[in-house]
Short mmCIF file of C-alpha atoms in Angstrom, two decimals:
data_model
loop_
_atom_site.label_atom_id
_atom_site.label_comp_id
_atom_site.label_asym_id
_atom_site.label_seq_id
_atom_site.Cartn_x
_atom_site.Cartn_y
_atom_site.Cartn_z
CA MET D 1479 16.07 -40.32 63.12
CA SER D 1480 17.67 -43.46 61.71
CA GLY D 1481 20.47 -45.30 63.45
CA LYS D 1482 23.02 -44.23 60.87
CA ARG D 1483 22.13 -40.58 61.20
CA GLN D 1484 22.37 -40.77 64.99
CA LYS D 1485 25.87 -42.22 64.71
CA ILE D 1486 27.00 -39.33 62.55
CA GLN D 1487 25.52 -36.79 64.91
CA VAL D 1488 27.36 -38.28 67.86
CA ASP D 1489 30.61 -38.35 65.93
CA LEU D 1490 30.36 -34.78 64.66
CA ALA D 1491 29.07 -33.51 67.98
CA SER D 1492 32.38 -34.43 69.60
CA GLU D 1493 34.11 -31.77 67.49
CA PRO D 1494 34.84 -28.64 69.56
CA GLU D 1495 33.40 -25.30 68.46
CA ARG D 1496 35.91 -22.87 66.98
CA ARG D 1497 36.04 -19.25 68.08
CA GLY D 1498 37.15 -18.13 64.68
CA GLU D 1499 34.03 -19.33 62.87
CA ALA D 1500 31.88 -16.77 61.08
CA PRO D 1501 28.61 -16.00 62.90
CA ALA D 1502 25.54 -17.80 61.63
CA ILE D 1503 23.17 -15.91 59.37
CA GLY D 1504 20.36 -14.27 61.24
CA SER D 1505 22.19 -14.03 64.60
CA GLY D 1506 20.98 -11.01 66.49
CA GLY D 1507 22.77 -7.71 65.97
CA ILE D 1508 25.32 -9.12 63.50
CA GLU D 1509 23.58 -9.39 60.12
CA PRO D 1510 23.82 -6.09 58.20
CA SER D 1511 20.99 -4.86 56.02
CA MET D 1512 20.58 -6.14 52.45
CA ALA D 1513 21.39 -2.72 51.03
CA GLU D 1514 24.68 -2.70 52.93
CA ARG D 1515 25.56 -6.24 51.97
CA ARG D 1516 24.93 -5.69 48.27
CA SER D 1517 27.66 -3.05 48.22
CA GLU D 1518 30.21 -5.28 49.97
CA SER D 1519 32.25 -8.24 48.85
CA PRO D 1520 30.28 -11.06 50.49
CA ALA D 1521 31.80 -13.96 52.41
CA CYS D 1522 35.19 -12.21 52.69
CA ASN D 1523 36.23 -14.45 55.58
CA GLU D 1524 39.56 -16.20 55.85
CA GLN D 1525 38.11 -18.93 58.06
CA LEU D 1526 35.29 -20.11 55.83
CA MET D 1527 36.61 -23.66 55.85
CA GLU D 1528 36.08 -23.90 59.61
CA GLU D 1529 32.52 -22.72 59.10
CA ILE D 1530 32.01 -25.29 56.35
CA CYS D 1531 33.25 -28.09 58.63
CA GLN D 1532 31.12 -26.95 61.55
CA ARG D 1533 29.01 -29.70 63.07
CA ASP D 1534 25.59 -28.17 62.43
CA ASN D 1535 26.46 -27.31 58.85
CA MET D 1536 27.69 -30.84 58.08
CA LEU D 1537 24.63 -32.42 59.66
CA LYS D 1538 22.36 -30.19 57.59
CA ALA D 1539 24.31 -31.08 54.46
CA PHE D 1540 24.08 -34.79 55.26
CA LYS D 1541 20.30 -34.58 55.66
CA ARG D 1542 19.96 -32.79 52.33
CA VAL D 1543 22.13 -35.31 50.48
CA LYS D 1544 20.15 -38.17 52.03
CA ALA D 1545 16.86 -36.55 51.02
CA ASN D 1546 18.04 -35.96 47.45
CA LYS D 1547 19.19 -39.58 47.15
CA GLY D 1548 20.88 -39.77 43.77
CA SER D 1549 22.93 -42.49 42.10
CA PRO D 1550 26.43 -43.56 43.21
CA GLY D 1551 29.53 -41.91 41.77
CA VAL D 1552 32.67 -43.54 40.44
CA ASP D 1553 33.41 -45.24 43.78
CA GLY D 1554 30.03 -47.02 43.88
CA MET D 1555 29.13 -45.63 47.32
CA THR D 1556 25.41 -45.04 47.78
CA VAL D 1557 23.91 -42.36 50.03
CA ASP D 1558 22.83 -45.18 52.34
CA ASP D 1559 26.48 -46.18 52.76
CA LEU D 1560 27.60 -42.59 53.27
CA GLY D 1561 26.65 -42.48 56.95
CA ASP D 1562 28.93 -45.32 58.03
CA HIS D 1563 31.78 -44.01 55.88
CA VAL D 1564 31.60 -40.50 57.34
CA LYS D 1565 31.34 -41.89 60.88
CA ALA D 1566 34.55 -43.85 60.41
CA GLN D 1567 36.52 -41.34 58.35
CA TRP D 1568 35.27 -37.91 59.44
CA PRO D 1569 38.38 -36.96 61.51
CA VAL D 1570 40.61 -37.70 58.50
CA ILE D 1571 38.27 -35.95 56.05
CA ARG D 1572 38.01 -32.90 58.28
CA ASP D 1573 41.76 -32.64 58.72
CA GLN D 1574 42.19 -32.79 54.93
CA LEU D 1575 39.66 -30.02 54.43
CA ILE D 1576 41.12 -27.78 57.13
CA ALA D 1577 44.63 -28.32 55.77
CA GLY D 1578 43.51 -27.63 52.20
CA ARG D 1579 44.53 -31.10 51.04
CA TYR D 1580 41.16 -32.68 50.19
CA GLY D 1581 41.08 -34.15 46.69
CA PRO D 1582 37.66 -34.91 45.13
CA GLN D 1583 37.22 -37.90 42.85
CA PRO D 1584 36.22 -37.63 39.16
CA VAL D 1585 32.54 -37.33 38.38
CA LYS D 1586 30.68 -40.12 36.61
CA ARG D 1587 29.31 -39.22 33.19
CA VAL D 1588 25.58 -39.88 32.85
CA GLU D 1589 23.52 -39.01 29.79
CA ILE D 1590 19.80 -38.32 29.98
CA PRO D 1591 17.57 -37.55 26.99
CA LYS D 1592 16.45 -33.95 26.45
CA PRO D 1593 12.74 -33.26 25.88
CA ASN D 1594 13.49 -31.76 22.44
CA GLY D 1595 15.92 -34.45 21.35
CA GLY D 1596 19.59 -35.05 22.01
CA VAL D 1597 21.10 -35.81 25.38
CA ARG D 1598 22.11 -33.79 28.40
CA LYS D 1599 25.41 -34.81 29.94
CA LEU D 1600 25.45 -34.89 33.72
CA GLY D 1601 28.42 -35.35 36.00
CA VAL D 1602 27.55 -37.32 39.13
CA PRO D 1603 30.01 -36.72 42.00
CA THR D 1604 30.59 -39.37 44.64
CA ALA D 1605 28.28 -39.30 47.64
CA LEU D 1606 31.09 -37.91 49.82
CA ASP D 1607 31.91 -35.16 47.32
CA ARG D 1608 28.20 -34.28 47.14
CA LEU D 1609 28.18 -33.96 50.92
CA ILE D 1610 31.15 -31.59 50.92
CA GLN D 1611 29.79 -29.56 48.00
CA GLN D 1612 26.48 -29.21 49.82
CA ALA D 1613 28.27 -28.03 52.95
CA VAL D 1614 30.18 -25.42 50.91
CA LEU D 1615 26.95 -24.34 49.19
CA GLN D 1616 25.16 -23.77 52.49
CA VAL D 1617 27.86 -21.39 53.66
CA LEU D 1618 28.37 -19.46 50.42
CA GLN D 1619 24.83 -19.21 49.04
CA PRO D 1620 23.23 -16.98 51.71
CA ASP D 1621 25.87 -14.28 51.21
CA TRP D 1622 26.12 -14.57 47.44
CA ASP D 1623 22.42 -14.86 46.73
CA ARG D 1624 21.52 -11.47 48.21
CA THR D 1625 23.83 -9.77 45.70
CA PHE D 1626 22.24 -11.42 42.67
CA SER D 1627 19.74 -9.67 40.41
CA GLU D 1628 16.06 -9.47 41.25
CA HIS D 1629 15.38 -10.71 37.72
CA SER D 1630 17.25 -14.01 38.22
CA TYR D 1631 15.09 -16.93 39.35
CA GLY D 1632 16.95 -20.18 38.68
CA PHE D 1633 18.38 -22.27 41.53
CA ARG D 1634 17.78 -19.62 44.17
CA PRO D 1635 16.11 -20.05 47.59
CA GLY D 1636 12.53 -18.80 47.65
CA ARG D 1637 12.40 -18.34 43.88
CA SER D 1638 10.81 -20.47 41.20
CA ALA D 1639 10.15 -20.87 37.51
CA HIS D 1640 6.54 -19.87 38.19
CA GLN D 1641 7.66 -16.48 39.46
CA ALA D 1642 9.86 -16.00 36.39
CA VAL D 1643 6.90 -16.72 34.10
CA HIS D 1644 4.76 -14.29 36.10
CA GLU D 1645 7.32 -11.49 35.70
CA ALA D 1646 7.54 -12.13 31.97
CA GLN D 1647 3.76 -11.95 31.76
CA GLY D 1648 3.87 -8.58 33.49
CA TYR D 1649 6.25 -7.20 30.87
CA LEU D 1650 3.86 -8.26 28.11
CA ALA D 1651 0.91 -6.64 29.87
CA ALA D 1652 2.95 -3.41 30.13
CA GLY D 1653 3.26 -3.25 26.33
CA ASN D 1654 6.57 -5.00 25.65
CA ARG D 1655 5.25 -7.23 22.89
CA TRP D 1656 8.55 -8.47 21.46
CA VAL D 1657 10.97 -10.86 23.11
CA VAL D 1658 14.70 -11.34 22.62
CA ASP D 1659 14.98 -15.05 23.44
CA ILE D 1660 18.63 -15.91 24.12
CA ASP D 1661 19.79 -19.52 24.34
CA LEU D 1662 23.36 -20.20 25.47
CA GLU D 1663 24.97 -23.12 23.67
CA LYS D 1664 26.23 -25.82 26.07
CA PHE D 1665 26.46 -23.25 28.83
CA PHE D 1666 27.46 -25.56 31.68
CA ASP D 1667 30.15 -27.18 29.51
CA ARG D 1668 31.74 -23.91 28.34
CA ILE D 1669 32.30 -21.92 31.54
CA ASN D 1670 35.90 -20.71 31.64
CA HIS D 1671 37.54 -21.93 34.85
CA ASP D 1672 40.00 -19.06 35.22
CA MET D 1673 37.31 -16.46 34.70
CA LEU D 1674 35.00 -18.24 37.14
CA MET D 1675 37.67 -18.58 39.82
CA GLY D 1676 38.52 -14.90 39.40
CA ARG D 1677 34.92 -14.04 40.30
CA VAL D 1678 34.93 -16.47 43.21
CA ALA D 1679 38.18 -14.97 44.53
CA LYS D 1680 36.50 -11.56 44.74
CA ARG D 1681 34.02 -13.06 47.19
CA VAL D 1682 36.10 -15.64 49.06
CA ALA D 1683 39.27 -14.80 50.97
CA ASP D 1684 39.91 -18.30 52.35
CA LYS D 1685 42.47 -19.82 49.97
CA ARG D 1686 41.57 -23.34 51.12
CA VAL D 1687 38.00 -22.86 49.88
CA LEU D 1688 39.29 -21.45 46.60
CA LYS D 1689 41.56 -24.44 46.21
CA LEU D 1690 38.70 -26.83 47.01
CA ILE D 1691 36.35 -25.25 44.45
CA ARG D 1692 39.09 -25.35 41.82
CA ALA D 1693 39.65 -29.03 42.67
CA PHE D 1694 35.97 -29.79 42.11
CA LEU D 1695 36.12 -28.03 38.73
CA ASN D 1696 39.25 -29.92 37.66
CA ALA D 1697 38.33 -33.33 39.11
CA GLY D 1698 37.82 -34.84 35.66
CA VAL D 1699 35.12 -37.03 34.18
CA MET D 1700 34.98 -40.83 34.07
CA GLU D 1701 33.31 -42.24 30.97
CA ASN D 1702 33.50 -45.87 29.83
CA GLY D 1703 36.05 -46.55 32.54
CA LEU D 1704 38.44 -43.79 31.42
CA VAL D 1705 39.06 -40.51 33.24
CA SER D 1706 39.34 -37.43 31.05
CA PRO D 1707 40.70 -34.10 32.30
CA VAL D 1708 38.38 -31.09 32.32
CA ASP D 1709 39.65 -27.57 31.66
CA GLU D 1710 36.28 -25.79 31.31
CA GLY D 1711 32.69 -26.15 32.42
CA THR D 1712 30.89 -27.00 35.65
CA PRO D 1713 29.38 -30.49 35.31
CA GLN D 1714 25.64 -30.53 35.97
CA GLY D 1715 24.83 -32.87 38.82
CA GLY D 1716 26.77 -31.43 41.75
CA PRO D 1717 25.22 -29.15 44.40
CA LEU D 1718 27.71 -26.35 43.68
CA SER D 1719 27.16 -26.08 39.92
CA PRO D 1720 23.94 -24.00 40.06
CA LEU D 1721 25.50 -21.42 42.40
CA LEU D 1722 28.64 -21.13 40.26
CA SER D 1723 26.58 -20.79 37.09
CA ASN D 1724 24.55 -17.97 38.65
CA LEU D 1725 27.79 -16.27 39.61
CA VAL D 1726 28.96 -16.36 35.99
CA LEU D 1727 25.67 -15.04 34.60
CA ASP D 1728 25.30 -12.41 37.31
CA GLU D 1729 27.59 -10.25 35.18
CA LEU D 1730 25.08 -10.56 32.32
CA ASP D 1731 22.27 -9.57 34.70
CA LYS D 1732 24.18 -6.51 35.89
CA GLU D 1733 24.87 -5.45 32.29
CA LEU D 1734 21.19 -5.81 31.36
CA GLU D 1735 20.22 -3.79 34.44
CA ARG D 1736 22.79 -1.11 33.59
CA ARG D 1737 21.23 -0.77 30.13
CA GLY D 1738 17.75 -0.52 31.62
CA HIS D 1739 16.35 -3.64 29.94
CA ARG D 1740 13.27 -5.50 31.09
CA PHE D 1741 14.37 -9.11 31.36
CA VAL D 1742 13.89 -12.41 33.14
CA ARG D 1743 16.54 -15.07 33.54
CA TYR D 1744 16.18 -18.63 34.76
CA ALA D 1745 19.60 -20.36 34.73
CA ASP D 1746 20.84 -20.09 31.13
CA ASP D 1747 17.38 -19.25 29.74
CA CYS D 1748 17.18 -15.45 29.32
CA ASN D 1749 14.33 -13.43 27.82
CA ILE D 1750 14.52 -9.67 27.23
CA TYR D 1751 11.25 -7.82 26.50
CA VAL D 1752 11.17 -4.79 24.17
CA GLN D 1753 8.55 -2.74 22.34
CA SER D 1754 9.55 -3.26 18.70
CA GLU D 1755 11.24 -5.77 16.45
CA ARG D 1756 13.89 -3.21 15.49
CA ALA D 1757 14.78 -2.68 19.15
CA GLY D 1758 14.89 -6.43 19.61
CA GLN D 1759 17.33 -6.94 16.76
CA ARG D 1760 19.58 -4.21 18.15
CA VAL D 1761 19.50 -5.75 21.64
CA MET D 1762 20.18 -9.22 20.25
CA ALA D 1763 23.28 -7.97 18.41
CA THR D 1764 24.78 -6.02 21.32
CA ILE D 1765 24.04 -8.63 24.01
CA THR D 1766 25.38 -11.44 21.82
CA LYS D 1767 28.60 -9.47 21.45
CA PHE D 1768 28.78 -8.96 25.23
CA ILE D 1769 28.23 -12.65 25.93
CA THR D 1770 30.83 -13.71 23.39
CA LYS D 1771 33.55 -11.18 24.20
CA LYS D 1772 33.06 -10.58 27.92
CA LEU D 1773 31.73 -13.90 29.23
CA LYS D 1774 33.53 -16.14 26.70
CA LEU D 1775 30.29 -18.00 26.05
CA LYS D 1776 28.44 -18.80 22.82
CA VAL D 1777 24.89 -17.90 21.85
CA ASN D 1778 23.03 -20.63 19.97
CA SER D 1779 21.86 -18.76 16.88
CA GLU D 1780 19.50 -21.56 15.83
CA LYS D 1781 17.55 -21.53 19.10
CA SER D 1782 17.75 -17.79 19.80
CA ALA D 1783 15.38 -15.36 18.13
CA VAL D 1784 13.61 -12.01 18.19
CA ALA D 1785 9.92 -12.83 17.96
CA ARG D 1786 6.47 -12.35 19.38
CA PRO D 1787 6.25 -13.91 22.87
CA TRP D 1788 3.24 -16.02 21.93
CA LYS D 1789 5.35 -17.69 19.24
CA ARG D 1790 8.08 -18.66 21.72
CA LYS D 1791 8.15 -20.72 24.88
CA PHE D 1792 9.62 -19.84 28.25
CA LEU D 1793 10.10 -22.55 30.88
CA GLY D 1794 7.42 -24.69 29.25
CA PHE D 1795 4.87 -21.87 29.01
CA SER D 1796 3.79 -19.44 26.35
CA PHE D 1797 1.31 -16.56 26.34
CA THR D 1798 -1.79 -15.52 24.49
CA SER D 1799 -1.69 -12.46 22.22
CA GLN D 1800 -4.53 -10.65 24.00
CA ARG D 1801 -4.12 -7.16 25.47
CA GLU D 1802 -4.11 -8.85 28.88
CA PRO D 1803 -1.95 -11.88 28.09
CA LYS D 1804 -2.70 -15.21 29.72
CA ARG D 1805 -0.33 -18.03 30.52
CA ARG D 1806 -0.78 -21.12 28.42
CA ILE D 1807 1.08 -24.39 28.10
CA SER D 1808 3.46 -24.36 25.16
CA PRO D 1809 2.68 -26.74 22.26
CA ALA D 1810 5.99 -28.55 22.81
CA ALA D 1811 5.10 -29.19 26.46
CA LEU D 1812 1.69 -30.52 25.44
CA ASP D 1813 3.30 -32.87 22.92
CA ARG D 1814 5.70 -34.19 25.57
CA PHE D 1815 2.79 -34.69 27.96
CA LYS D 1816 0.78 -36.71 25.45
CA GLY D 1817 3.82 -38.76 24.51
CA ARG D 1818 4.44 -39.69 28.15
CA ILE D 1819 0.76 -40.54 28.75
CA ARG D 1820 0.79 -42.81 25.69
CA GLU D 1821 3.82 -44.61 27.13
CA ILE D 1822 2.19 -45.10 30.53
CA THR D 1823 -1.20 -46.22 29.17
CA CYS D 1824 0.13 -48.31 26.29
CA ARG D 1825 -2.21 -51.29 25.87
CA THR D 1826 0.65 -53.72 25.17
CA ARG D 1827 2.74 -53.07 28.30
CA GLY D 1828 1.32 -56.06 30.13
CA LEU D 1829 0.84 -54.22 33.44
CA ASP D 1830 -2.31 -54.57 35.52
CA PHE D 1831 -4.57 -51.54 35.66
CA LYS D 1832 -3.75 -50.73 39.29
CA SER D 1833 -0.03 -50.43 38.51
CA VAL D 1834 -0.75 -48.23 35.52
CA ALA D 1835 -3.02 -46.00 37.61
CA GLU D 1836 -0.35 -45.59 40.31
CA GLU D 1837 2.33 -44.66 37.77
CA LEU D 1838 -0.04 -42.30 36.00
CA THR D 1839 -1.02 -40.62 39.28
CA ARG D 1840 2.61 -39.91 40.19
CA TYR D 1841 3.30 -38.38 36.79
CA LEU D 1842 0.10 -36.34 36.65
CA ARG D 1843 0.60 -34.88 40.13
CA GLY D 1844 4.05 -33.63 39.21
CA TRP D 1845 2.92 -32.33 35.82
CA ARG D 1846 -0.20 -30.68 37.17
CA GLY D 1847 1.78 -29.16 40.02
CA TYR D 1848 3.88 -27.30 37.46
CA PHE D 1849 1.52 -26.65 34.55
CA GLY D 1850 -1.78 -26.66 36.45
CA ARG D 1851 -1.76 -22.91 37.01
CA CYS D 1852 -2.00 -22.04 33.35
CA GLN D 1853 -4.79 -19.58 32.61
CA THR D 1854 -6.41 -21.62 29.85
CA PRO D 1855 -8.39 -24.20 31.86
CA THR D 1856 -10.22 -25.56 28.84
CA VAL D 1857 -6.93 -27.08 27.70
CA LEU D 1858 -6.64 -28.96 30.98
CA GLN D 1859 -10.26 -30.08 30.72
CA ARG D 1860 -9.63 -31.51 27.26
CA LEU D 1861 -6.52 -33.27 28.53
CA ASP D 1862 -8.55 -34.72 31.41
CA SER D 1863 -11.07 -36.13 28.96
CA TRP D 1864 -8.34 -37.50 26.69
CA VAL D 1865 -6.56 -39.25 29.59
CA ARG D 1866 -9.80 -40.86 30.74
CA HIS D 1867 -10.46 -42.18 27.24
CA ARG D 1868 -6.95 -43.64 27.23
CA LEU D 1869 -7.69 -45.40 30.52
CA ARG D 1870 -11.06 -46.73 29.37
CA SER D 1871 -9.40 -48.06 26.22
CA LEU D 1872 -6.83 -49.82 28.38
CA VAL D 1873 -9.48 -51.41 30.60
CA TRP D 1874 -11.47 -52.54 27.57
CA THR D 1875 -8.38 -54.17 26.10
CA GLN D 1876 -7.56 -55.94 29.36
CA TRP D 1877 -11.04 -57.44 29.49
CA LYS D 1878 -9.92 -59.17 26.26
CA HIS D 1879 -13.00 -61.03 24.95
CA GLY D 1880 -16.74 -60.53 24.61
CA ARG D 1881 -17.87 -62.82 27.42
CA ARG D 1882 -15.56 -61.14 29.97
CA ARG D 1883 -16.55 -57.69 28.73
CA PHE D 1884 -20.26 -58.47 29.05
CA ALA D 1885 -19.78 -59.79 32.58
CA GLU D 1886 -17.76 -56.76 33.68
CA LEU D 1887 -20.25 -54.30 32.22
CA ARG D 1888 -23.12 -56.05 33.97
CA ARG D 1889 -21.18 -56.13 37.25
CA LEU D 1890 -20.67 -52.37 36.98
CA GLY D 1891 -24.39 -51.69 36.51
CA VAL D 1892 -24.83 -51.45 32.76
CA THR D 1893 -28.22 -52.69 31.52
CA ARG D 1894 -28.31 -56.11 29.86
CA ASP D 1895 -29.26 -54.89 26.40
CA LEU D 1896 -26.59 -52.17 26.35
CA ALA D 1897 -23.97 -54.56 27.73
CA VAL D 1898 -24.75 -57.13 24.99
CA LYS D 1899 -24.61 -54.50 22.27
CA THR D 1900 -21.31 -53.04 23.49
CA ALA D 1901 -19.57 -56.36 24.20
CA ALA D 1902 -20.46 -57.63 20.72
CA SER D 1903 -19.34 -54.44 18.97
CA SER D 1904 -16.66 -54.68 16.30
CA HIS D 1905 -15.38 -51.18 17.02
CA GLY D 1906 -11.87 -50.71 18.39
CA PRO D 1907 -10.97 -49.78 22.00
CA TRP D 1908 -10.73 -46.03 21.33
CA ARG D 1909 -14.20 -45.89 19.78
CA ILE D 1910 -15.62 -48.01 22.59
CA SER D 1911 -13.98 -45.76 25.21
CA ARG D 1912 -16.44 -43.05 24.11
CA SER D 1913 -19.47 -45.33 24.34
CA GLN D 1914 -22.35 -44.82 26.73
CA ALA D 1915 -21.79 -48.19 28.35
CA LEU D 1916 -18.13 -47.67 29.22
CA SER D 1917 -18.73 -44.09 30.38
CA PHE D 1918 -21.40 -45.41 32.75
CA ALA D 1919 -19.31 -48.36 33.94
CA LEU D 1920 -16.14 -46.30 34.44
CA PRO D 1921 -17.32 -42.78 35.31
CA ASN D 1922 -15.06 -39.87 36.16
CA ALA D 1923 -15.62 -40.55 39.85
CA PHE D 1924 -14.03 -43.98 39.42
CA PHE D 1925 -10.73 -42.47 38.26
CA SER D 1926 -10.87 -39.83 40.99
CA SER D 1927 -11.26 -42.60 43.56
CA LEU D 1928 -7.93 -44.01 42.37
CA GLY D 1929 -6.23 -40.69 43.18
CA ILE D 1930 -5.75 -39.65 39.55
CA PRO D 1931 -5.67 -35.81 39.50
CA THR D 1932 -8.41 -34.04 37.59
CA GLN D 1933 -9.48 -30.45 36.93
CA GLU D 1934 -10.66 -30.21 40.55
CA PHE D 1935 -7.06 -30.82 41.64
CA VAL D 1936 -5.94 -27.95 39.41
CA ASP D 1937 -8.65 -25.64 40.78
CA THR D 1938 -7.15 -25.96 44.26
CA LEU D 1939 -3.80 -24.77 42.87
CA ASN D 1940 -5.39 -21.78 41.17
CA ARG D 1941 -7.30 -20.45 44.15
CA PRO D 1942 -6.20 -16.87 44.84
CA ASN D 1943 -4.14 -16.31 47.96
CA ARG D 1944 -5.44 -14.39 50.94
CA ARG D 1945 -4.91 -11.08 49.16
CA GLY D 1946 -6.74 -12.34 46.09
CA THR D 1947 -3.69 -12.08 43.84
CA ASP D 1948 -2.19 -14.44 41.30
CA PRO D 1949 -0.67 -17.53 42.98
CA TYR D 1950 2.46 -16.98 40.88
CA ALA D 1951 3.13 -13.56 42.32
CA ARG D 1952 5.87 -13.34 44.92
#
């Protein structure tokens, strides 16, 4: 443990335990069954703030914020500076929280490009506000999460996008060959604060926690040095936003369950699976009306549709139209992948090959970790081949002239005649990347030795688990 973290632990450890704190989850003989909890109003505790400020909870929150890193907020404080600040100011901060007087600072507006064009607006809280939000999340989420729908997968412990895709695939295999693909327009920016706080109040009795959550919602946004008030939405970027968004859409989940629909939801991405186009159109009309009237949200008519599942994408995947559908990578995801690879392996970047290989390895490991379990391995094999040709083209370009190219080919074991013929060729780098000489000089094993993931890496992800079932299955 670092010096800074030790200082915080000593400081928080001096805080006395409070008898009125709610018992920790999992303590023997206290935790009721899930069936019982789902029928109750969770977290109905008037001393939640004491539990939030508890030493162990704050230390856990601090470790999570440190691990997540993140950029500074409007005050410029980094997560590395957070430790010293909390050590010096924790008694004051805690007193403000317990008294219900803590005031969060505005979030910093940050725009990041969306994969399909446009920008996504994030709100970055200060490091201290992230710490407090994380502490609140850790207390509320265990109780709230168990009441959420089994068909909701986004931002929930032990659940993933992979599991959501697997459930959708099961609906297709069962004969539901039409999908009602619902896209909510600017969901995070349109959440009604009063409606949201009404739902929170049904689950939280501690008025100090209610006041704190409302303060985070109304903290405002700083953009170009000016602070603008916010009267709706939960800015993406804070630890609490995903939990609050799930709370809002839990009402949609319950309505879909009440109607007996087969659906999967991941955050604001909701797919409902039906057996005919006519049924899909009917569901689209009635659910759109529910979302508009009841939830005060807006459905994006341009991005929503009733269609065949293999003509739509869900969380970056699509499906084949076979009787037993298979997961495949959506065309849009493939296009984004190729675009990113072209950026990394661009022959005019001026980076040495080792730096390019390291950057490429980091990207491929993340991409393969998500998309590697598709059930169309030939696509991954073709991508492997394409990436290697990109790399061979880059190496050929960096060798620059014929004399250097001849020397490098000979050094790598290419015969003299073949090296002369290849080095003197007038063909461009892409054509040469497919040549016998360069394939021999830079074989697949060479790229594997650099740590660049290949199909063998994907095969390890796709190995069945001990029961021989799909790795996606829960």
